[in-house]
Coordinates of C-alpha atoms and ligand atoms in Angstrom, one line a residue:
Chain A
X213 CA 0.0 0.0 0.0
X214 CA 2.7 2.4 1.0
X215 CA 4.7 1.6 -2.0
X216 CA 1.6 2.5 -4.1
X217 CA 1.1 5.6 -2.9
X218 CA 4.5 6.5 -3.4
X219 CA 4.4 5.7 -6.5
X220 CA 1.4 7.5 -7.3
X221 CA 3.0 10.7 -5.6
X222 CA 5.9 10.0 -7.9
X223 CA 3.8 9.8 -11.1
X224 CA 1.8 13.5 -9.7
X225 CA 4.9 15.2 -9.3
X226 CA 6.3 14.7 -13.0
X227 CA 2.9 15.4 -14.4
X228 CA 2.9 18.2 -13.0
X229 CA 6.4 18.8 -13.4
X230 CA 6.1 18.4 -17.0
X231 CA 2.9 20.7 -17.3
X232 CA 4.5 23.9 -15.8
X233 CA 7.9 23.0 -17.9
X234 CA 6.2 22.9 -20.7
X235 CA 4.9 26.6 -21.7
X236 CA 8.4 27.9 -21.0
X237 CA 9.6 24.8 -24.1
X238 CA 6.9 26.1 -26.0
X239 CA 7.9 29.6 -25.6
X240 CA 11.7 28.7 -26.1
X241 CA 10.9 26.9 -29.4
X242 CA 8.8 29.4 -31.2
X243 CA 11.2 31.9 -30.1
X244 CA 14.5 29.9 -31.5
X245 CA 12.5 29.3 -34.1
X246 CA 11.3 32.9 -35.5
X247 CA 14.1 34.4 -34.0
X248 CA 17.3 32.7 -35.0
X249 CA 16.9 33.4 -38.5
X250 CA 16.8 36.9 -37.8
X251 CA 19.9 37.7 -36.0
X252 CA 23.2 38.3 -37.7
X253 CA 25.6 41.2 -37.3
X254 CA 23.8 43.3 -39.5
X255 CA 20.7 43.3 -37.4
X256 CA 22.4 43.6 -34.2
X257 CA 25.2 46.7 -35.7
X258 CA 22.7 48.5 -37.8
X259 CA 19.9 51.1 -37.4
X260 CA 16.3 50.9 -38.6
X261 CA 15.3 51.9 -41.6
X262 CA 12.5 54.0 -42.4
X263 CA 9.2 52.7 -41.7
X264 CA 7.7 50.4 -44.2
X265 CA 11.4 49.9 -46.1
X266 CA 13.0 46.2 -45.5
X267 CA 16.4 45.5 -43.9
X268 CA 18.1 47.7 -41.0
X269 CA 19.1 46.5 -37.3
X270 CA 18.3 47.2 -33.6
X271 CA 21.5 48.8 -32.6
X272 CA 19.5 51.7 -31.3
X273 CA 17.5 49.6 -29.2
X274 CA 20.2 47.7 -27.5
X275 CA 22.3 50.6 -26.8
X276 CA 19.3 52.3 -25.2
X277 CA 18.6 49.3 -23.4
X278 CA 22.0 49.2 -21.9
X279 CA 22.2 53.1 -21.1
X280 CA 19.0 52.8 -19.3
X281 CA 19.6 50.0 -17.3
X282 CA 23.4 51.5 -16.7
X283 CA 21.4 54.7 -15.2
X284 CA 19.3 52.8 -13.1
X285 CA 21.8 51.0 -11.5
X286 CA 24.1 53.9 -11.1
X287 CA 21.5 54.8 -8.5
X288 CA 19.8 52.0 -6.9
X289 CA 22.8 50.2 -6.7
X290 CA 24.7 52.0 -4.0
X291 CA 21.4 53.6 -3.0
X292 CA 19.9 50.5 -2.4
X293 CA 23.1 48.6 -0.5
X294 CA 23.4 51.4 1.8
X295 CA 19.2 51.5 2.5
X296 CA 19.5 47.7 2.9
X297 CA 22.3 47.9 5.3
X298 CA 20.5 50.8 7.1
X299 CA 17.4 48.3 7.1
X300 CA 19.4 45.5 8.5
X301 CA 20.6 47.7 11.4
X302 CA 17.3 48.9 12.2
X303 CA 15.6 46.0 12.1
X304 CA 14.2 45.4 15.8
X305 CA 12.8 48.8 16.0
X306 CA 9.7 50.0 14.8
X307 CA 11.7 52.5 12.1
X308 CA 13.0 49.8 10.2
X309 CA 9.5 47.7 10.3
X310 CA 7.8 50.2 9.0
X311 CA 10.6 51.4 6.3
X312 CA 10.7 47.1 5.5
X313 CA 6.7 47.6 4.7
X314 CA 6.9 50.9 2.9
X315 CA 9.6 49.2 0.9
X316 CA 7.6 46.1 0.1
X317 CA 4.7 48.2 -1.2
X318 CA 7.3 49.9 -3.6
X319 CA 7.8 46.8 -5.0
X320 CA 4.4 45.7 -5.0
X321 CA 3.6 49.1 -7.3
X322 CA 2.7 47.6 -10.9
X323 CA 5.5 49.0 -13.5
X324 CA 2.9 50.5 -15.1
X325 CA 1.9 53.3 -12.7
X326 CA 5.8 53.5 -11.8
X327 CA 5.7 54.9 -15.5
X328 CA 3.4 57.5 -14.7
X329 CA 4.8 58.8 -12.1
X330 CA 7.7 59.1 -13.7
X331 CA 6.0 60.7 -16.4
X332 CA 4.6 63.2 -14.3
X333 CA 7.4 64.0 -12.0
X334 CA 10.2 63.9 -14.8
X335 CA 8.8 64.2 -18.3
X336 CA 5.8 66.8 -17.4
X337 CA 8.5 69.3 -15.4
X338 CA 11.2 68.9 -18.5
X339 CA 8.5 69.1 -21.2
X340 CA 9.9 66.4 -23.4
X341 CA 10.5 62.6 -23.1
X342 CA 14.0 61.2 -22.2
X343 CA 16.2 58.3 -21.6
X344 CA 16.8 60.1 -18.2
X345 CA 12.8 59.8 -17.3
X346 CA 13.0 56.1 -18.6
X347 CA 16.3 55.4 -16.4
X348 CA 14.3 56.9 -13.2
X349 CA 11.4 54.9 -14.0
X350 CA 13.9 51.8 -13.9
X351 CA 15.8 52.7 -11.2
X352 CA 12.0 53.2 -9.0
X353 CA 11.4 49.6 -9.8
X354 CA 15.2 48.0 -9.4
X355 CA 15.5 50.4 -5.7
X356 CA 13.5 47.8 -3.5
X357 CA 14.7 44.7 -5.0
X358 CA 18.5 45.6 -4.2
X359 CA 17.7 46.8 -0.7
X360 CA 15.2 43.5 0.0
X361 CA 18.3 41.3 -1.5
X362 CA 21.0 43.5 0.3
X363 CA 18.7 42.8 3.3
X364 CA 18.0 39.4 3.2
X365 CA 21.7 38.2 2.4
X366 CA 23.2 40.6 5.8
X367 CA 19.7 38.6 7.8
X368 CA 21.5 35.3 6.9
X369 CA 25.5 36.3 8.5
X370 CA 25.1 34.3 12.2
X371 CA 25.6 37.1 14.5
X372 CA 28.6 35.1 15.7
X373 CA 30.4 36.2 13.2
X374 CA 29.7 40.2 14.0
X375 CA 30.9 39.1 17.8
X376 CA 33.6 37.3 16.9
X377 CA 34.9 40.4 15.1
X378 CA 34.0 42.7 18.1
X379 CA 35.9 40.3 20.1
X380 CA 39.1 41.8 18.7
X381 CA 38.5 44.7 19.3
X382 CA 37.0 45.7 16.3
X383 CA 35.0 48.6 15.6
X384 CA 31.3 48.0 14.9
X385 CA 31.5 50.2 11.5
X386 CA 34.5 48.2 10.1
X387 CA 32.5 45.1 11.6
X388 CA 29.9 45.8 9.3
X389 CA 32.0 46.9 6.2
X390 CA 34.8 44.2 6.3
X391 CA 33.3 41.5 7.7
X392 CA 29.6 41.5 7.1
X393 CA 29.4 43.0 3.8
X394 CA 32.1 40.6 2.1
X395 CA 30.5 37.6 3.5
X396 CA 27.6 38.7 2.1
X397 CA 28.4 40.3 -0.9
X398 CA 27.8 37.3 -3.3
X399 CA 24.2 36.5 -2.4
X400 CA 24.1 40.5 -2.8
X401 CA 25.1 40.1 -6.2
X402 CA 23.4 37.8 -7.5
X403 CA 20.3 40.0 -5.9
X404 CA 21.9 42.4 -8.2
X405 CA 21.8 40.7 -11.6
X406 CA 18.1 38.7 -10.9
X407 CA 17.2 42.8 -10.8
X408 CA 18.9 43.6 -13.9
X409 CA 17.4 41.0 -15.8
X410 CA 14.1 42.0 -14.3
X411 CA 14.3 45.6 -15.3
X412 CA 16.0 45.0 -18.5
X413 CA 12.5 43.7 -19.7
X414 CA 10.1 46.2 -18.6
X415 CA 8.2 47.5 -21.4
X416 CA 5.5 49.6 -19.4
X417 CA 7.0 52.4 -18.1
X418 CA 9.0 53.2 -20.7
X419 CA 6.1 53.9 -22.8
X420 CA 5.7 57.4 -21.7
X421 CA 9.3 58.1 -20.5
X422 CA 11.8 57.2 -22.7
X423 CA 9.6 56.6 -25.4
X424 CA 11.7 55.2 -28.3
X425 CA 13.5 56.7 -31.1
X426 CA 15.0 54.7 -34.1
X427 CA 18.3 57.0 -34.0
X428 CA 21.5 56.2 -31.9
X429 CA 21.6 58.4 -28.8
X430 CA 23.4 58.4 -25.9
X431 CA 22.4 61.9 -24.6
X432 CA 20.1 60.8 -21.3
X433 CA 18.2 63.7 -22.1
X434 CA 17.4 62.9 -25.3
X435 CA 14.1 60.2 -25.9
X436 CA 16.0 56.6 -26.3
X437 CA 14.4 53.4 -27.9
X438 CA 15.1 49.8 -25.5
X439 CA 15.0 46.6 -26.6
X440 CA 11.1 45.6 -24.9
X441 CA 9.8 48.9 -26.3
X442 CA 11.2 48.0 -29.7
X443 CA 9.6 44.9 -29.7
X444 CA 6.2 46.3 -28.7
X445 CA 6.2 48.8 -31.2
X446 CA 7.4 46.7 -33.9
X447 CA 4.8 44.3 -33.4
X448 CA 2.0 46.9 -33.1
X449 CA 3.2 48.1 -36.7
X450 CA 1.8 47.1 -40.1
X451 CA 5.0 45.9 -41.4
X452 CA 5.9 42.5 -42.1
X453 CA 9.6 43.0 -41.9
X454 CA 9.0 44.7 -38.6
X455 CA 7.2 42.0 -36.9
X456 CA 10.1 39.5 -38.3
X457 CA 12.7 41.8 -36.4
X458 CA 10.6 41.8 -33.3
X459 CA 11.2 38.1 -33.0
X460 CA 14.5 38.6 -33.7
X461 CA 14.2 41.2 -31.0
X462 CA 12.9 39.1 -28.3
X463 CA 15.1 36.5 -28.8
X464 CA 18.4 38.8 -28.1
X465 CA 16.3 40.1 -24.2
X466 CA 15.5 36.8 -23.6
X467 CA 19.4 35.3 -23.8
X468 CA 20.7 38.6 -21.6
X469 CA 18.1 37.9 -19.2
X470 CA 18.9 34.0 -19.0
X471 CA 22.5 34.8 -19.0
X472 CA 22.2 37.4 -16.1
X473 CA 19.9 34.7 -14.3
X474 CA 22.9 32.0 -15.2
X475 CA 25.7 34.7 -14.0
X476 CA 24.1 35.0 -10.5
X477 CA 23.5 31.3 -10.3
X478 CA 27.4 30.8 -10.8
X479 CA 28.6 33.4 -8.3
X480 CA 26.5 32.3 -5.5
X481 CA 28.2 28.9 -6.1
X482 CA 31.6 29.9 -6.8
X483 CA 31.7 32.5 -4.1
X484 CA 29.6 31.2 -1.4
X485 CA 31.2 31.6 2.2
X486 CA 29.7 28.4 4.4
X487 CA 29.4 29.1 7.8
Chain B
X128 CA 47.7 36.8 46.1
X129 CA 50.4 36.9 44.1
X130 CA 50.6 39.3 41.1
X131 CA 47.2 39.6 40.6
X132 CA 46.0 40.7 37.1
X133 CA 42.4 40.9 37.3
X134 CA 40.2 42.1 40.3
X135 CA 36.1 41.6 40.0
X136 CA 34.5 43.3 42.9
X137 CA 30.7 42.5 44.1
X138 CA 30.1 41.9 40.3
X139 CA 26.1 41.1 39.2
X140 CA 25.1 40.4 35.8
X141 CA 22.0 39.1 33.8
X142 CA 19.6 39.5 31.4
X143 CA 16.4 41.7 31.9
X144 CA 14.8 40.9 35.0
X145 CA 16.9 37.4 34.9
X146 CA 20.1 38.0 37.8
X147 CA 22.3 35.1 36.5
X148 CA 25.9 36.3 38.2
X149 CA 25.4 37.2 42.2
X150 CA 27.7 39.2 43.6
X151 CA 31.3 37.4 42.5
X152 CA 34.3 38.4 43.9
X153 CA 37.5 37.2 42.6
X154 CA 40.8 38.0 41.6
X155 CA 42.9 36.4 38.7
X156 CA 46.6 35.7 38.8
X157 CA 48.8 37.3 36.5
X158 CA 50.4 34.2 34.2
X159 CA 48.5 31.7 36.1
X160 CA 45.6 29.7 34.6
X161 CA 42.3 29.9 36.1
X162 CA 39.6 27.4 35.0
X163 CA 35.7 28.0 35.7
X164 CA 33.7 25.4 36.1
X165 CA 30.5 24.3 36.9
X166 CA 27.3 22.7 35.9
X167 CA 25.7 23.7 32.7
X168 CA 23.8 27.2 32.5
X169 CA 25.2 28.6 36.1
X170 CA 26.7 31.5 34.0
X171 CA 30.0 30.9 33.4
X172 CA 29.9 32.1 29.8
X173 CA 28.3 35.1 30.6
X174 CA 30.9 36.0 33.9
X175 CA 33.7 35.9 30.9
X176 CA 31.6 37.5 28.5
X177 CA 31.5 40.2 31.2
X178 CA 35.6 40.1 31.5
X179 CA 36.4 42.1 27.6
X180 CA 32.2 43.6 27.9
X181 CA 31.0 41.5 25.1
X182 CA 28.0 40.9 27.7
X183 CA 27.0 43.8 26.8
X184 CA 26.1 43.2 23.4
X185 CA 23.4 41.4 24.5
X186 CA 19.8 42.2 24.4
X187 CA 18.8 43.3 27.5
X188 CA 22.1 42.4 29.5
X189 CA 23.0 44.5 32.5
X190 CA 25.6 44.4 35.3
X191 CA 26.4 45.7 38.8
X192 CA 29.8 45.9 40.5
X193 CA 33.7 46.6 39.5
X194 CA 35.9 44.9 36.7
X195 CA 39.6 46.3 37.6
X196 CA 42.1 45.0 34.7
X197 CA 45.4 46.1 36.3
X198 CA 43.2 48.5 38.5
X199 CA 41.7 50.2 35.6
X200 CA 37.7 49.5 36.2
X201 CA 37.2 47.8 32.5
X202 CA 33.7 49.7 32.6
X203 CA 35.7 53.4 31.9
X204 CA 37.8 51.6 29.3
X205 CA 36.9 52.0 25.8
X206 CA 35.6 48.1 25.2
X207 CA 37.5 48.2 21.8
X208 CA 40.8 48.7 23.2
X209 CA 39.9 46.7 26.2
X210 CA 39.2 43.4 23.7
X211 CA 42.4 43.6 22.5
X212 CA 43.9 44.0 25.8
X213 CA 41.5 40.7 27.2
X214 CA 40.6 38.5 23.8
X215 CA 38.6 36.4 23.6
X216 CA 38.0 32.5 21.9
X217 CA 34.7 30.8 21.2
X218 CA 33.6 27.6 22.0
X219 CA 33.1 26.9 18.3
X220 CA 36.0 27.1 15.8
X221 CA 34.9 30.3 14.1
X222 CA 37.6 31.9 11.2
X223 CA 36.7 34.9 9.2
X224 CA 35.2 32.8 6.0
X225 CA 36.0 35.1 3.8
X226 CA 40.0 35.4 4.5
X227 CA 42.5 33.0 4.4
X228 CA 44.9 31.5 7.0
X229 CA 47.3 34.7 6.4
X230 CA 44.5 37.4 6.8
X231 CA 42.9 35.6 9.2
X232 CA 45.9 35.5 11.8
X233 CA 46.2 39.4 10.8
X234 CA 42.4 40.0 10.7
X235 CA 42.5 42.6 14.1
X236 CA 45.0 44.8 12.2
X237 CA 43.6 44.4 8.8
X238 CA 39.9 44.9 9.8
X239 CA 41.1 47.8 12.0
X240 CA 43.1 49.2 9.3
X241 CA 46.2 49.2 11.1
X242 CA 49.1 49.3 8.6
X243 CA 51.4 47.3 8.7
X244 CA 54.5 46.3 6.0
X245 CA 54.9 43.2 4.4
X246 CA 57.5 42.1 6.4
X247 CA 55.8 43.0 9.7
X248 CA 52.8 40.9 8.5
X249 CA 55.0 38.0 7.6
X250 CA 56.8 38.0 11.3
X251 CA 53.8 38.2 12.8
X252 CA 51.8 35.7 11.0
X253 CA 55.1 33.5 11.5
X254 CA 55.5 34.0 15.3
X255 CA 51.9 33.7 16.0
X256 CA 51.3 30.0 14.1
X257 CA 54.4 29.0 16.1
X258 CA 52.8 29.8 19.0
X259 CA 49.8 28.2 18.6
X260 CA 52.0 25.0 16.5
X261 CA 50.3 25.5 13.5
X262 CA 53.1 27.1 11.6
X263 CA 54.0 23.5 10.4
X264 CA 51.4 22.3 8.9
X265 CA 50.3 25.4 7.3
X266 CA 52.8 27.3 6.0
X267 CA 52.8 26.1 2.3
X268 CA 49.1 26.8 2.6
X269 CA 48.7 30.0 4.0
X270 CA 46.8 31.4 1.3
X271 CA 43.6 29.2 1.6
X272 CA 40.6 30.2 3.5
X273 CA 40.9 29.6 6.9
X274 CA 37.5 27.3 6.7
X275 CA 39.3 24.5 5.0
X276 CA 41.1 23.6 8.1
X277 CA 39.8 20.9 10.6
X278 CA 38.3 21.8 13.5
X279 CA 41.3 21.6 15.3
X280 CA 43.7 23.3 13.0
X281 CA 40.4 26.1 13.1
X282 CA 40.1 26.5 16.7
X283 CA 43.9 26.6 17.1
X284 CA 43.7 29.6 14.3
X285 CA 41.5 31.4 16.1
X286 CA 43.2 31.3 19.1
X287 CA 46.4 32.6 17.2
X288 CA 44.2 35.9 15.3
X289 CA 43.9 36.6 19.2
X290 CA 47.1 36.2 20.2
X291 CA 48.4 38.5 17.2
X292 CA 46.9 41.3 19.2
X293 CA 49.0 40.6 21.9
X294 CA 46.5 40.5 25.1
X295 CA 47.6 40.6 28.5
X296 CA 44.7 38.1 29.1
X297 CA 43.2 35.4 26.7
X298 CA 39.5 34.2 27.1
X299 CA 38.5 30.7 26.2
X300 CA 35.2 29.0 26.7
X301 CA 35.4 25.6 26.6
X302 CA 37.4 25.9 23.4
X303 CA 38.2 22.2 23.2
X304 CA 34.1 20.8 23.6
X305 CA 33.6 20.6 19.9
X306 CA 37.5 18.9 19.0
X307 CA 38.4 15.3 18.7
X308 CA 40.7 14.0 22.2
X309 CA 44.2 14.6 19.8
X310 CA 43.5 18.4 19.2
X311 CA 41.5 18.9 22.8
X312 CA 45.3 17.5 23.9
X313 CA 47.4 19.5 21.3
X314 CA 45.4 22.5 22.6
X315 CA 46.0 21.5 26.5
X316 CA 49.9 21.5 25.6
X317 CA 49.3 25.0 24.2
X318 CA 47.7 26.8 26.8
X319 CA 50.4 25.4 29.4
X320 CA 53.1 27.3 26.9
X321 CA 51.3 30.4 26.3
X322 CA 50.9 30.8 30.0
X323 CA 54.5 32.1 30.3
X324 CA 53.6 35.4 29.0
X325 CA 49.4 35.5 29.5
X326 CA 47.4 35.2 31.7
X327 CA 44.9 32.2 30.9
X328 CA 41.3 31.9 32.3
X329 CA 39.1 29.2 30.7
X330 CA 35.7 27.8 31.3
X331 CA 36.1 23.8 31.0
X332 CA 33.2 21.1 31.3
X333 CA 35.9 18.9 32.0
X334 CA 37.2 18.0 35.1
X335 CA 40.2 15.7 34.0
X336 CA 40.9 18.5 31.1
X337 CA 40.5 21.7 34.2
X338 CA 42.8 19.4 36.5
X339 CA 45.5 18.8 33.5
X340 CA 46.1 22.5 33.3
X341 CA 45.1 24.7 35.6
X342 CA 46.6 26.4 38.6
X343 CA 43.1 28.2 40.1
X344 CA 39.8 26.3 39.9
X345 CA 36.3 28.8 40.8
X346 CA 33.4 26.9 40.7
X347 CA 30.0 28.3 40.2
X348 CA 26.9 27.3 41.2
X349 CA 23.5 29.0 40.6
X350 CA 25.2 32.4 39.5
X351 CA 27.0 32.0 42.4
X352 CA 31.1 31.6 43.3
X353 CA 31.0 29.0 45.5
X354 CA 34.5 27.6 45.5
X355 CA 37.7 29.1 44.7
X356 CA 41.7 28.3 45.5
X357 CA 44.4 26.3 44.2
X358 CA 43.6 23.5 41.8
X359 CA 45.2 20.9 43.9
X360 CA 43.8 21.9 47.0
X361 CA 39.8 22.1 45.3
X362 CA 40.5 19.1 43.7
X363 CA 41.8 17.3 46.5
X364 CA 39.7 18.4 49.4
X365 CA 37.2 20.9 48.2
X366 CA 35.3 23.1 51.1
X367 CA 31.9 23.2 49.2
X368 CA 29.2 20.7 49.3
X369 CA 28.2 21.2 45.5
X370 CA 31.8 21.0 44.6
X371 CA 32.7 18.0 45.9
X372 CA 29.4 16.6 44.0
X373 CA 30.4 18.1 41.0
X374 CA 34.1 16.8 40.4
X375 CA 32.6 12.8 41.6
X376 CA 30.1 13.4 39.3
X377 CA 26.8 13.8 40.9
X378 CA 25.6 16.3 38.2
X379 CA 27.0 18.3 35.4
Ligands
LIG259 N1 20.7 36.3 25.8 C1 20.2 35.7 26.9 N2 19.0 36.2 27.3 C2 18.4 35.6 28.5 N3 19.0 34.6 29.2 C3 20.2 34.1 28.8 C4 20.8 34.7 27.6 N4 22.0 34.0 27.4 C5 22.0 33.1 28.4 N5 21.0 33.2 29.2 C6 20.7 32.4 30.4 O1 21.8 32.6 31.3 C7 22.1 31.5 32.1 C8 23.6 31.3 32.1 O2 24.0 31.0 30.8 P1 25.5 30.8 30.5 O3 26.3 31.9 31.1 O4 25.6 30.6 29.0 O5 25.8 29.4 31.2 P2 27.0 28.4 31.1 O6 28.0 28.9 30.2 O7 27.5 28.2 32.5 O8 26.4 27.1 30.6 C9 21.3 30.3 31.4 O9 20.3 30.0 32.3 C10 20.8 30.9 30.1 O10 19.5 30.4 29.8
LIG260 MG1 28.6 28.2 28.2

């Protein structure tokens, strides 16, 4: 009897296994499938051309997309760390509660009304859209999850460690700076990257902030295309070539965001410190 | 007493509303081992936890009474010069994980930022694994993490990061409870060397290990001193009651 039911369990757990694996194959394959044929170093190294004509690249997209995550993560980076440590300290009194909730709802925000915001903080008071506006929108969304991860990977260092280092007479500041942060900075990391990958495919709020433009810019005040908004507008367009480049599109964000995802997995195992 | 070292005066300590040391009194010889035993949870963790003030760390800790370290009252001493003066061991092998053997030995200068030349690091680092008889075996491997040793080699590292600081007194509480009998031994033979320029107080659940190396035995009992003298004289003929049930074995 007990052998049955373990082998019933057994048989339940791959079903199911194989039903929630199996979109993301399905996804895979029709990607690799309408995608591959369209990347080649032309597409990825040259601009669009004008809308309706065949042939041109994405370069404009994936250089926006990497300015705008690069000014998101100028801030919330070292913004975040430093609120995550802050959090960490504070956490038994009510100031750092209450900052932890404050900073959950943040994250809870849809990426959508982020956008807004930032449209009406940033691109209302500057009259025009901008990569800047797009990168704030970014960094709004990207901010909690590098304080929660900061947070989470200090919540995990036993606090023997922090005595142990006190124990030699050891001020609490360095404590926290060359003992706690290194031990913790790979699960911070990979934090890090999981955000990155998560950002890198908003579509959302870029729609009214940086708003896309098929030339190469790199001024952040300038309006800056990405490769998710590229994608959407491609596939809302008439064109057939368009739409062909949009799968082409799509398959370039999803192998930066699996990479970034396989990047963090490495450096949590290569630079884990066991306790 | 001869040369005392260490002086604690009508000294309370607990937790909250929790009073788990009651008025101790006791003075430490200077280069002397002093062992603390006594049956589990009668506080003698926290009484030298209380000796370098990493008692108060603790939640809700408080204390009463006089600490005089060379009669300075530790409680007007800056605690982070004090632990260097008194450091301290744990009764888990606990390296820095993220350093290696190297930094670890160094780790309260290179935490602190004290600078230091190559060279000076390199003496140190080379005196201090002598010390603690480690030097040996590690010295082609000085650059891995300090986690990759056993527990032995671990505990005997940590006990050489603290003596690189050079205290006047060295902490230990019950460093050996986690280590196999060879590295509990190897560890015995070390304290009995060290003593020649430290002063050595350790808290031992083990009577044969206390009676191997000490030269003072205080024995708590309830948060309270009960016994204290000579080791041979408490372990031949001890005053107290409770002692004398402890060391046959009555409790622990
Ligand atoms: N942080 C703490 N808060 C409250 N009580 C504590 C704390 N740490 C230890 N105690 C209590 O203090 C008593 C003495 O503990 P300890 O000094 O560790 O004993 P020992 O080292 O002799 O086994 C124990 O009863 C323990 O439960
Ligand atoms: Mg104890």
């Amino acid at each position: 009897m007990k052998i049955f039911k373990d082998r019933i369990f057994k048989f339940l757990i791959i079903i199911f296994t194989i039903i929630s694996i199996l979109p993301l194959f399905f996804i895979f394959f029709i990607i690799l499938k309408k995608g591959l044929s369209v990347i080649n170093l032309n597409f990825l190294l040259s601009l669009p051309k004008p809308p309706g004509e065949t042939g041109g690249g994405i370069l404009n997209a994936i250089v926006g997309t990497f300015l705008l995550i690069f000014i998101a993560s100028l801030i919330s980076i070292p913004l975040g760390i430093f609120l995550g440590i802050f959090l960490y300290e504070y956490k038994k009194r009510k100031i750092g509660e209450i900052c932890y909730i404050f900073i959950d709802v943040l994250q809870g925000i849809p990426s959508i009304v982020i956008g807004i915001v930032a449209y009406i903080w940033i691109v209302k008071k500057m009259g025009h859209f901008s990569a800047f506006s797009g990168g704030f929108a970014l960094f709004l969304i990207l901010l909690p999850i590098v304080i929660k991860s900061t947070k989470e990977t200090l919540d995990m260092i036993p606090f023997d460690l922090i005595e142990t280092s006190l124990s030699l007479g050891i001020t609490y500041p360095r404590t926290i700076l060359k003992v706690v942060l290194p031990c913790g900075m790979s699960g911070m990391m990979s934090g890090i990257l999981v955000g990155i990958g998560r950002i890198s495919g908003e579509t959302a709020p870029l729609l009214f902030t940086a708003f896309g433009s098929p030339f190469l810019n790199l001024n952040i005040l300038k309006p800056i295309s990405s490769l998710p908004h590229l994608i959407f507008t491609y596939t809302m367009s008439p064109y057939d070539d368009w739409h062909r480049q949009a799968w082409g599109c799509a398959l370039l964000l999803i192998m930066i965001i699996l990479s970034l995802n396989i990047i963090s997995k490495i450096i949590v195992k290569k630079w884990k410190i066991e306790f | 007493m001869e040369n005392r070292i260490l002086k604690i005066e009508d000294f309370s300590a607990g937790y909250g509303n929790l009073t788990i040391l009651k008025n101790i009194n006791l003075e430490i010889s200077k280069n002397k081992i002093t062992a603390i035993m006594g049956p589990s949870g009668c506080g003698k963790t926290t009484l030298i936890r209380c000796i370098n003030r990493m008692h108060e760390l603790k939640k809700d800790a408080f204390h009463y009474g006089k600490i005089y370290l060379e009669n300075e009252n530790i409680f007007n001493m800056n605690p982070v010069i004090l632990r260097r003066k008194v450091g301290m061991v744990f009764q888990k092998p606990n390296p820095f994980p993220h350093m290696s053997i190297y930094e670890n030995v160094l780790a309260g200068y290179l935490i602190n930022g004290i600078k230091l030349k190559k060279a000076e690091k390199d003496i140190i680092v080379e005196e201090t694994l002598k010390k603690v008889a480690l030097w040996d075996e590690v010295k082609d491997k000085l650059y891995l993490r300090g986690t990759y040793l056993s527990g032995g080699q671990q505990q005997r590292l940590c006990i050489a990061r603290t003596l690189a600081l050079k205290p006047e007194i060295l902490l230990l509480d019950e460093p050996t409870s986690s280590l196999d009998p060879k590295s509990t031994f190897e560890i015995e033979r070390l304290l009995e060397k060290l003593k020649e320029n430290l002063t050595i107080i350790i808290v031992t659940h083990n009577i044969s290990q206390a009676s191997r190396i000490s030269d003072y035995v205080a024995f708590l009992y309830l948060g309270e001193l009960v016994e204290f003298g000579k080791s041979e004289k408490v372990f031949t003929s001890p005053t107290n009651k409770k002692t004398e049930e402890y060391l046959s074995g009555k409790f622990g």
